[in-house]
XYZ file of N, CA, C and O in Angstrom:
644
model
N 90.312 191.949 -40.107
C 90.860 190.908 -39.267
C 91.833 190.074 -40.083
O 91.758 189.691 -41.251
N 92.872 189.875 -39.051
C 93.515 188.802 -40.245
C 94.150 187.691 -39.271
O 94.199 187.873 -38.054
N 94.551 186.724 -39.788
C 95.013 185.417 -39.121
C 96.420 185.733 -38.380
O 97.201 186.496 -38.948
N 96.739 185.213 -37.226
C 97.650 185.157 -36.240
C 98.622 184.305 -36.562
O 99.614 184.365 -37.289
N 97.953 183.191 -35.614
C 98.576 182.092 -35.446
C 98.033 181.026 -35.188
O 96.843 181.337 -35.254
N 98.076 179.903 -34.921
C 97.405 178.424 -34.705
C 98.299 177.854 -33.739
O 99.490 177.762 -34.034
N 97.795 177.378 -32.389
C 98.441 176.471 -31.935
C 97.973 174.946 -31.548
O 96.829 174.584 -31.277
N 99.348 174.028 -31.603
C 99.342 172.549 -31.746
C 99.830 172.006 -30.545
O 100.638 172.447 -29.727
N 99.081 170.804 -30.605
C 99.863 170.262 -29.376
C 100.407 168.673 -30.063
O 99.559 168.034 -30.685
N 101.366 168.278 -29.967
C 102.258 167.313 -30.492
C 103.346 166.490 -29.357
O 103.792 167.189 -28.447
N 103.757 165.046 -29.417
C 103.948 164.631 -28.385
C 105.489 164.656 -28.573
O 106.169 164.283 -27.617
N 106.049 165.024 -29.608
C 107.886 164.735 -30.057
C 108.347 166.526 -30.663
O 107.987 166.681 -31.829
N 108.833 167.405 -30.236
C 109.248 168.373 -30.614
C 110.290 168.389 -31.667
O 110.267 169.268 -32.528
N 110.999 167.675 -31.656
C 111.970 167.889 -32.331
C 111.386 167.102 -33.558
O 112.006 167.572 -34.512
N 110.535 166.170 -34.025
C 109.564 165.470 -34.834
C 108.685 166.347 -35.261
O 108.293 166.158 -36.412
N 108.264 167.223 -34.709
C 107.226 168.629 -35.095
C 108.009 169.358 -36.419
O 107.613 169.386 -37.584
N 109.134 169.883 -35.902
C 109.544 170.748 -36.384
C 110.267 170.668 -37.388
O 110.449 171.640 -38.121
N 110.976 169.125 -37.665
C 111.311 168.774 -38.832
C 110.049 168.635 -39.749
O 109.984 169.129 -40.875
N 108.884 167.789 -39.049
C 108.095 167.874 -40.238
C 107.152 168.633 -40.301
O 106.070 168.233 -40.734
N 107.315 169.750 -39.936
C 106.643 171.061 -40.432
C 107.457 172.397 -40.809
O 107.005 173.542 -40.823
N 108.480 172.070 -41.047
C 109.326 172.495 -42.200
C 109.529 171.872 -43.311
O 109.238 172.328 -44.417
N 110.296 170.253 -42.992
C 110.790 169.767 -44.031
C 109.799 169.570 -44.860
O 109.862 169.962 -46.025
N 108.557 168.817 -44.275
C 107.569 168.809 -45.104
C 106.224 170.046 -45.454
O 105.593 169.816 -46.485
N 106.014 170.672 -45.046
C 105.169 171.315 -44.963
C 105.819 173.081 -45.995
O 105.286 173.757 -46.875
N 106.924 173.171 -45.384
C 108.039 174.602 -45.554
C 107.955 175.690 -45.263
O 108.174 176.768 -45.815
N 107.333 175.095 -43.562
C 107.052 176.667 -42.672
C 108.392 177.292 -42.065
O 109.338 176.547 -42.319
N 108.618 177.972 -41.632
C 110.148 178.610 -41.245
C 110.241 178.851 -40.067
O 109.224 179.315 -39.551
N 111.483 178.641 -39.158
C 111.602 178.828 -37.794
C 111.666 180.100 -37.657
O 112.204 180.882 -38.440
N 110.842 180.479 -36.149
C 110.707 181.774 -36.142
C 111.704 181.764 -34.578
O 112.736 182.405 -34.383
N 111.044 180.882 -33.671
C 111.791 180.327 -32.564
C 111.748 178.963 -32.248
O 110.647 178.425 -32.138
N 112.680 178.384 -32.101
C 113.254 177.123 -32.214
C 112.653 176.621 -30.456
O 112.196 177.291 -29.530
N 112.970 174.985 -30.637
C 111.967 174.557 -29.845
C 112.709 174.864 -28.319
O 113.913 174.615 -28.247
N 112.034 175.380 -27.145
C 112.366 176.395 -26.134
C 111.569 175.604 -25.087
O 110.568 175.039 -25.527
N 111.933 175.415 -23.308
C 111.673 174.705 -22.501
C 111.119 175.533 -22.163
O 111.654 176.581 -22.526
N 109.796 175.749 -21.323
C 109.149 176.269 -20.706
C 108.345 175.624 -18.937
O 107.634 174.622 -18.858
N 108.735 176.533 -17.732
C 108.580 175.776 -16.957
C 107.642 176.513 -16.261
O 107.379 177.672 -16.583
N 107.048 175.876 -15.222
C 106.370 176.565 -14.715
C 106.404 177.465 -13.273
O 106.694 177.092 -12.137
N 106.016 178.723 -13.748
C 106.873 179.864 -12.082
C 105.798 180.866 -12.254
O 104.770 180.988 -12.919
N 106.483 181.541 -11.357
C 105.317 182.895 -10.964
C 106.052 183.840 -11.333
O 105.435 184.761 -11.869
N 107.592 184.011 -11.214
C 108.315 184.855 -11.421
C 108.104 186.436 -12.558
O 108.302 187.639 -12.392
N 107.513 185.413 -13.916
C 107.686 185.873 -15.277
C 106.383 186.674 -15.371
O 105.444 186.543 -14.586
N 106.420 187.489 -16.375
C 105.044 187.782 -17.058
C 104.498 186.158 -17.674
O 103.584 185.491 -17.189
N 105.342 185.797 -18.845
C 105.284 184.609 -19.327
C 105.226 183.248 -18.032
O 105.656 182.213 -18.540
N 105.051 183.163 -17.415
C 105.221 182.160 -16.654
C 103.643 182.663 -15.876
O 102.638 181.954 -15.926
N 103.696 183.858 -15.259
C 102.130 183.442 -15.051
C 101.285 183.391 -15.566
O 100.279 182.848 -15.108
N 101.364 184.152 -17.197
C 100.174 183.782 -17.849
C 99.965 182.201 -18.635
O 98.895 181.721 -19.011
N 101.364 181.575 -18.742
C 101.496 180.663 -18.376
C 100.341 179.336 -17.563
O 99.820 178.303 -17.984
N 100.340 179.959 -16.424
C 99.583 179.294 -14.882
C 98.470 179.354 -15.486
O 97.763 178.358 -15.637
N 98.079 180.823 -16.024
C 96.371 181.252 -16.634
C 95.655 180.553 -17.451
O 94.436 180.441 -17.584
N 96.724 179.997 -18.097
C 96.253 179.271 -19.471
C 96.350 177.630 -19.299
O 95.564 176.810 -19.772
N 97.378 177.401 -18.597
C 97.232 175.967 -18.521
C 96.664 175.742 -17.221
O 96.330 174.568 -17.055
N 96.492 176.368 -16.425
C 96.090 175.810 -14.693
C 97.704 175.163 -13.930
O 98.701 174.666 -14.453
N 97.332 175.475 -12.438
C 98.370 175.032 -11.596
C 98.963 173.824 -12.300
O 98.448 173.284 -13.279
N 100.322 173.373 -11.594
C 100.401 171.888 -11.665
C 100.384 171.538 -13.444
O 99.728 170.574 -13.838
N 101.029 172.263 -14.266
C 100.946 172.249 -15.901
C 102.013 171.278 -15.920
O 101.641 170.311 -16.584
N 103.366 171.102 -15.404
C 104.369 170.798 -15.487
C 105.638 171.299 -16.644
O 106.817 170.961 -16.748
N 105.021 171.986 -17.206
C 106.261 172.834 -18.258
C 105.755 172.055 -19.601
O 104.782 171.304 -19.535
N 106.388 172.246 -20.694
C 106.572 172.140 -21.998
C 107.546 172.401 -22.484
O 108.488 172.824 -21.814
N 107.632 172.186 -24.111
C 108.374 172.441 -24.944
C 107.763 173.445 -26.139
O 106.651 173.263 -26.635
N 108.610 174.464 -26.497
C 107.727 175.390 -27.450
C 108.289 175.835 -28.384
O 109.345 176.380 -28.061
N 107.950 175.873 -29.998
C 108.453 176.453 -30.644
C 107.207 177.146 -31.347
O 106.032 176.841 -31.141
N 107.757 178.326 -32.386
C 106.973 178.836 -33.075
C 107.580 179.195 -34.550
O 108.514 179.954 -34.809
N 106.629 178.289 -35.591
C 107.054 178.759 -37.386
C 106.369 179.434 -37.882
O 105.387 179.936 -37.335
N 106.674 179.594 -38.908
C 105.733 180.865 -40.031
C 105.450 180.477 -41.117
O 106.339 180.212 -41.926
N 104.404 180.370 -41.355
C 104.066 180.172 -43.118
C 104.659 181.432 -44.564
O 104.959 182.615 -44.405
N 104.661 180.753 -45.685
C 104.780 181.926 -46.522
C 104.585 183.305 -46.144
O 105.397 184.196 -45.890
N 103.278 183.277 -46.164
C 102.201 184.495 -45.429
C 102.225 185.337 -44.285
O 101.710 186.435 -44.075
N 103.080 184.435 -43.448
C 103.292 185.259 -41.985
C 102.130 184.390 -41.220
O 101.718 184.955 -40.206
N 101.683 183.462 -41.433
C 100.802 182.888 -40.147
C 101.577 181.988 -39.692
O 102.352 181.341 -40.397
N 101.454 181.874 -38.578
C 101.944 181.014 -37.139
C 101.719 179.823 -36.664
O 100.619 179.396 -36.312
N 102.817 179.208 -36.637
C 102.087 178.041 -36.193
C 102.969 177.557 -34.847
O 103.970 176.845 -34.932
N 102.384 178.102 -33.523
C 102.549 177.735 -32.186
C 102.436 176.339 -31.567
O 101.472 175.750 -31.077
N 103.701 175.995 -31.738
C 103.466 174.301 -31.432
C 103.927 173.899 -29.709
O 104.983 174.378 -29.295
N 103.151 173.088 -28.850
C 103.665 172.935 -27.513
C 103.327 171.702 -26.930
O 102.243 171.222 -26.601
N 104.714 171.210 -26.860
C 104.892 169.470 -25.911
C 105.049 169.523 -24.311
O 105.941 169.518 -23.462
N 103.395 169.586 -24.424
C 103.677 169.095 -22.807
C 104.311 168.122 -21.971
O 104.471 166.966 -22.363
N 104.669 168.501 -20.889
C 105.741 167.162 -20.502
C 104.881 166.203 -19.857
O 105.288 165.120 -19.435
N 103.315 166.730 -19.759
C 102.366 165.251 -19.672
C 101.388 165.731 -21.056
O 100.778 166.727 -21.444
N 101.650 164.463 -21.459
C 100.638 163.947 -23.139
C 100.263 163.021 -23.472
O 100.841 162.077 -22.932
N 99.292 162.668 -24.359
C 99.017 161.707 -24.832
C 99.664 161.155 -26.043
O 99.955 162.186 -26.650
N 100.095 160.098 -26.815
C 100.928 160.005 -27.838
C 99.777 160.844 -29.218
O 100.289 161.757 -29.866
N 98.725 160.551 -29.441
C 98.320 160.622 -30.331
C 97.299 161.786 -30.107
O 96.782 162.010 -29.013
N 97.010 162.645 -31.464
C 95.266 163.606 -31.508
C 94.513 162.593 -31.717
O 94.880 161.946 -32.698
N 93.215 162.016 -30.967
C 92.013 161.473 -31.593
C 90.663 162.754 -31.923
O 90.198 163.603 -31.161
N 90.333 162.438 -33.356
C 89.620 163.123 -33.780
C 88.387 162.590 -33.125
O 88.269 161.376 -32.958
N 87.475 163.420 -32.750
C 86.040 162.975 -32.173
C 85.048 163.872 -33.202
O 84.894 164.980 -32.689
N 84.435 163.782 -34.286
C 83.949 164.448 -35.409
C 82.457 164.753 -34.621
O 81.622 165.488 -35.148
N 82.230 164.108 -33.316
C 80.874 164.476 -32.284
C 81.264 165.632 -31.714
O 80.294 166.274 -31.312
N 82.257 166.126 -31.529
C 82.759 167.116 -30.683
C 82.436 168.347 -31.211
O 82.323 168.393 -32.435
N 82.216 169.627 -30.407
C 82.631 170.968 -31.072
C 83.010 171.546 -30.897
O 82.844 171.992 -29.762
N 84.171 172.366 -32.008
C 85.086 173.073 -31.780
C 85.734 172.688 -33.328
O 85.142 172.251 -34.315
N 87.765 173.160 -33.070
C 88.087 173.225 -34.418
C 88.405 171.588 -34.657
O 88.590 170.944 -33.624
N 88.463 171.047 -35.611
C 88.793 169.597 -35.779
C 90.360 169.679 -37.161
O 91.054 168.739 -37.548
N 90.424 170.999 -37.522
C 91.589 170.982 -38.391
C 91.754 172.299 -39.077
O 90.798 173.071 -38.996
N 93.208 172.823 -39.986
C 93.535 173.563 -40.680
C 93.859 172.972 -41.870
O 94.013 171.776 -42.118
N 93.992 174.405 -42.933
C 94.044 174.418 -43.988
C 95.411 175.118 -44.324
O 95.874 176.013 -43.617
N 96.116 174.566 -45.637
C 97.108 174.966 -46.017
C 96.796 174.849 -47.570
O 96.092 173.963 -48.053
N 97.573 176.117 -48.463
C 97.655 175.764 -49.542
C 98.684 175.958 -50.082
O 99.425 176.906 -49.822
N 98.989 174.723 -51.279
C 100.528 174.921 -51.716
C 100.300 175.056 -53.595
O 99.450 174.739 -54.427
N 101.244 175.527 -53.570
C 101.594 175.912 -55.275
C 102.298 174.318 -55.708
O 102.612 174.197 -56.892
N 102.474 173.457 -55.040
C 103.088 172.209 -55.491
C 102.502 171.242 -54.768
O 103.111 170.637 -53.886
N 101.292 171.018 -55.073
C 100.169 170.356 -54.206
C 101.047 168.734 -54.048
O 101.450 168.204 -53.012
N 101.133 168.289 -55.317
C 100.691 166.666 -54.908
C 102.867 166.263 -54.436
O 103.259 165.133 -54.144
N 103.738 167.419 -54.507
C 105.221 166.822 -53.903
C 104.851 167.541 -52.205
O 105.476 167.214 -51.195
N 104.058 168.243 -52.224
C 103.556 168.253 -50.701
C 103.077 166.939 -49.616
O 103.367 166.529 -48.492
N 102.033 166.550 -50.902
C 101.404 165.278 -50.048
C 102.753 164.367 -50.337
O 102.813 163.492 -49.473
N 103.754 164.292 -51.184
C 104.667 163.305 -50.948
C 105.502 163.515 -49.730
O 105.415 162.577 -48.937
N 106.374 164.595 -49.325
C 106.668 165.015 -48.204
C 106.129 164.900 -47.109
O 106.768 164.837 -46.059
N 104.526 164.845 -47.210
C 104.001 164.513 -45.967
C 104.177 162.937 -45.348
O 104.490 162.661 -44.190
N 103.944 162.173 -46.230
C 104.286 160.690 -46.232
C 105.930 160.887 -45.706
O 106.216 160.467 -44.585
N 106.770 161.402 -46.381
C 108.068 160.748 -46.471
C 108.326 161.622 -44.911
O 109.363 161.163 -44.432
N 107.858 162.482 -44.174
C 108.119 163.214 -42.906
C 107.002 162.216 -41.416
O 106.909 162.580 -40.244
N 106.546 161.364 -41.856
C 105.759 160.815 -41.192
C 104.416 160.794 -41.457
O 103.830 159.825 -40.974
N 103.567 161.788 -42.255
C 102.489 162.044 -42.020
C 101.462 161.357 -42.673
O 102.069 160.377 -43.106
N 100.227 161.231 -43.046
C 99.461 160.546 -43.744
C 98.035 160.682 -44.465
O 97.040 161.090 -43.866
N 98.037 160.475 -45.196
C 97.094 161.140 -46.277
C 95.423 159.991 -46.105
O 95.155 158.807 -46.306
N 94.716 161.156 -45.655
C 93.072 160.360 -45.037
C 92.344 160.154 -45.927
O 91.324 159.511 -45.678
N 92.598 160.630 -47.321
C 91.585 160.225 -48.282
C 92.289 160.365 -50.246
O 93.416 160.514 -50.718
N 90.982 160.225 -50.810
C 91.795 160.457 -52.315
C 91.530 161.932 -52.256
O 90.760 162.500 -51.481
N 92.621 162.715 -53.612
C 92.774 163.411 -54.153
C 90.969 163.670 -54.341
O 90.068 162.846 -54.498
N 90.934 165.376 -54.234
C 89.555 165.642 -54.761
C 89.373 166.246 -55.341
O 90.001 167.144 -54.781
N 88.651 167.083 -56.885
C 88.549 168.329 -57.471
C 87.282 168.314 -56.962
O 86.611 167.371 -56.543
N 86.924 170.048 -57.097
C 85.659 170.699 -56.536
C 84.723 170.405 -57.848
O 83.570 169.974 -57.859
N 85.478 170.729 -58.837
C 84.664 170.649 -60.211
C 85.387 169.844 -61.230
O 86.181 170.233 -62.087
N 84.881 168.430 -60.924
C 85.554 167.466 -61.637
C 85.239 168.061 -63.652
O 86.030 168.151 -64.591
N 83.980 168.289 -63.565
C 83.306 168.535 -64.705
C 83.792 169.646 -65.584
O 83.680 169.573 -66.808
N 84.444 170.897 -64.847
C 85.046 172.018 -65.791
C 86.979 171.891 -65.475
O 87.623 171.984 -64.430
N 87.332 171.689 -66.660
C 88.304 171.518 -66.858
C 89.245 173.161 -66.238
O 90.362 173.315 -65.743
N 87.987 174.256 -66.626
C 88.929 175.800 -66.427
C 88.729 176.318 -64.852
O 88.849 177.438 -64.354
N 88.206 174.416 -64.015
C 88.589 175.256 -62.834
C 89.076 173.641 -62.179
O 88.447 172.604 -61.967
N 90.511 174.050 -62.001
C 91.091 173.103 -61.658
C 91.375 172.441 -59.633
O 92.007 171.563 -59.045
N 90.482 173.505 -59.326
C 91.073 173.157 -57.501
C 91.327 171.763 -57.291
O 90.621 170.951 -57.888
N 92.050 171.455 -56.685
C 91.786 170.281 -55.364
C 91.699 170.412 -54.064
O 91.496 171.417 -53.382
N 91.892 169.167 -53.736
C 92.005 169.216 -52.296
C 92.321 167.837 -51.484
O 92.185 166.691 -51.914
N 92.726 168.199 -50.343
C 93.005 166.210 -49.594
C 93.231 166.419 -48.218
O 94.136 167.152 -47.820
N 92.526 165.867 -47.533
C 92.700 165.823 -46.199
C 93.894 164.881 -45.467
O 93.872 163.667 -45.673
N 94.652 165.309 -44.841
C 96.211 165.116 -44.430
C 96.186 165.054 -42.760
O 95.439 165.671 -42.001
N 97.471 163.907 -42.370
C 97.043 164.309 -40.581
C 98.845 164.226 -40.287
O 99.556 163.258 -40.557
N 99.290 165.532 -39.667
C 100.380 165.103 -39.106
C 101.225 163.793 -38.648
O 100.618 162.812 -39.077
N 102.275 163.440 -38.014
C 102.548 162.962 -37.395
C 101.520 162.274 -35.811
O 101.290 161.224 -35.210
N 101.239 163.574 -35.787
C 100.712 163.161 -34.153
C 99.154 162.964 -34.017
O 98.465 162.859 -33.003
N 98.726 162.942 -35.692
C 97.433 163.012 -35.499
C 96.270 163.888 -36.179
O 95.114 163.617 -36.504
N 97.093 165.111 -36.265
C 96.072 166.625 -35.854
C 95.757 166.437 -37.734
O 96.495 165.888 -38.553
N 94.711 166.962 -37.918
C 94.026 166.724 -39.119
C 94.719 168.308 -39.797
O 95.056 169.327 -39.194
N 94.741 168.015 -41.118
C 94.601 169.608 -41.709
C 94.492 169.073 -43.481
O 94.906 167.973 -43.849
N 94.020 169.837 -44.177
C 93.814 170.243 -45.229
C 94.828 170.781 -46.039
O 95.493 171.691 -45.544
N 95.184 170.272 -47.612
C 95.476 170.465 -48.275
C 95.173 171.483 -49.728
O 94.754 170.828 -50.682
N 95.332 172.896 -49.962
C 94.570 172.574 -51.086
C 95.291 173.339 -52.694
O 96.232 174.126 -52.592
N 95.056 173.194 -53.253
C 95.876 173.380 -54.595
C 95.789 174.994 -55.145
O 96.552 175.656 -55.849
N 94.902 175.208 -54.692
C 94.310 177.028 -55.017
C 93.860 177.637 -53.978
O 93.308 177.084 -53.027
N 94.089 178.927 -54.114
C 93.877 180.102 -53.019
C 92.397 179.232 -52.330
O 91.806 178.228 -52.727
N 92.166 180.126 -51.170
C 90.253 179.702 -50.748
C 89.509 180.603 -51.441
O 88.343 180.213 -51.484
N 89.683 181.713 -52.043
C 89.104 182.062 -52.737
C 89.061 182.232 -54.141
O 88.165 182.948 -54.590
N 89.703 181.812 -54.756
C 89.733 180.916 -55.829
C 89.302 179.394 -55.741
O 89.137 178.808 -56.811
N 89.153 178.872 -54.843
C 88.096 177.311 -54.195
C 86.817 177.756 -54.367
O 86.099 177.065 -55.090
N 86.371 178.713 -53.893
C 84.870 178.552 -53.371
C 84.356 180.381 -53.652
O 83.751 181.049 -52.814
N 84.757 180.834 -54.907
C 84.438 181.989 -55.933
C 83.088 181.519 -56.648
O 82.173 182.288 -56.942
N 83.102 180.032 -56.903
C 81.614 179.823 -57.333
C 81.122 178.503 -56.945
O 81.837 177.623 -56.466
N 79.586 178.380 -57.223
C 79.460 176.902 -56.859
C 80.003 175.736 -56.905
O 80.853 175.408 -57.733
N 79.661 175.198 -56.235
C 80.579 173.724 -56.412
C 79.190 172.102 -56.153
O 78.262 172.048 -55.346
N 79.476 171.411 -56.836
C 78.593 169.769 -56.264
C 79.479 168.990 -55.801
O 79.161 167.880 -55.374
């Protein structure tokens, strides 16, 4: 199995996509695209399927990470301004990204809007020959995701406190 894509919902498209390139340095795959709602299309009714009657259209683009994963972003033309995290809830509450230039990442995230939820963390403050971090980060609009300095499996190859 391997990873697809991820999709977002965000209330400013053209705010998405700068800062999930500029900051982040995912790559346009398709640029942000109106989507309305019809019966006409393949895309348009599955469309209907997925959002229910009465959706009112969106805005859609789709980027790519290094790796080839996806990140499916879509502004509905009814939204709320902000993601509120409900940590009672279940389901996904965030993603993970990792960069080879961890901490001019988290600066980019700041300088693109975004904002950094906690301090800097190592897994193993105590061994110097294993250096991970990590930091929890929230878009622009909210949506939580993860930062982290080393592969995930190079994170969590051995115990951690």
């Amino acid at each position: 199995m391997k990873m697809s894509h991820i999709g977002i919902m965000v209330s400013d498209m053209t705010k998405a996509v700068e800062f999930y390139t500029k900051a982040l340095g995912l790559r346009i795959v398709m640029d942000n695209t109106p989507v309305v709602e019809e019966r006409e299309t393949a895309i348009g009714r599955m469309c209907i399927e997925v959002f229910g009657e009465g959706f009112k259209g969106f805005n859609i683009a789709h980027l790519v990470t290094k790796d080839g994963v996806g990140f499916e972003m879509f502004e509905m033309v009814d939204h709320q301004e902000r993601h509120r995290v409900d940590f009672s809830r279940i389901g996904l509450f965030h993603f993970s990204l990792q960069s080879d230039d961890f901490e001019a990442t988290i600066e980019r995230v700041k300088q693109y809007g975004g904002k950094v939820r906690m301090d800097i963390m190592r897994y193993h403050p105590e061994d110097d020959s294993k250096p991970a971090k990590m930091v929890y980060l929230e878009d622009p609009f909210g949506t939580l995701f993860e930062l982290y300095s080393h592969t995930y499996e190079e994170t969590y190859a051995s115990d951690y406190e």
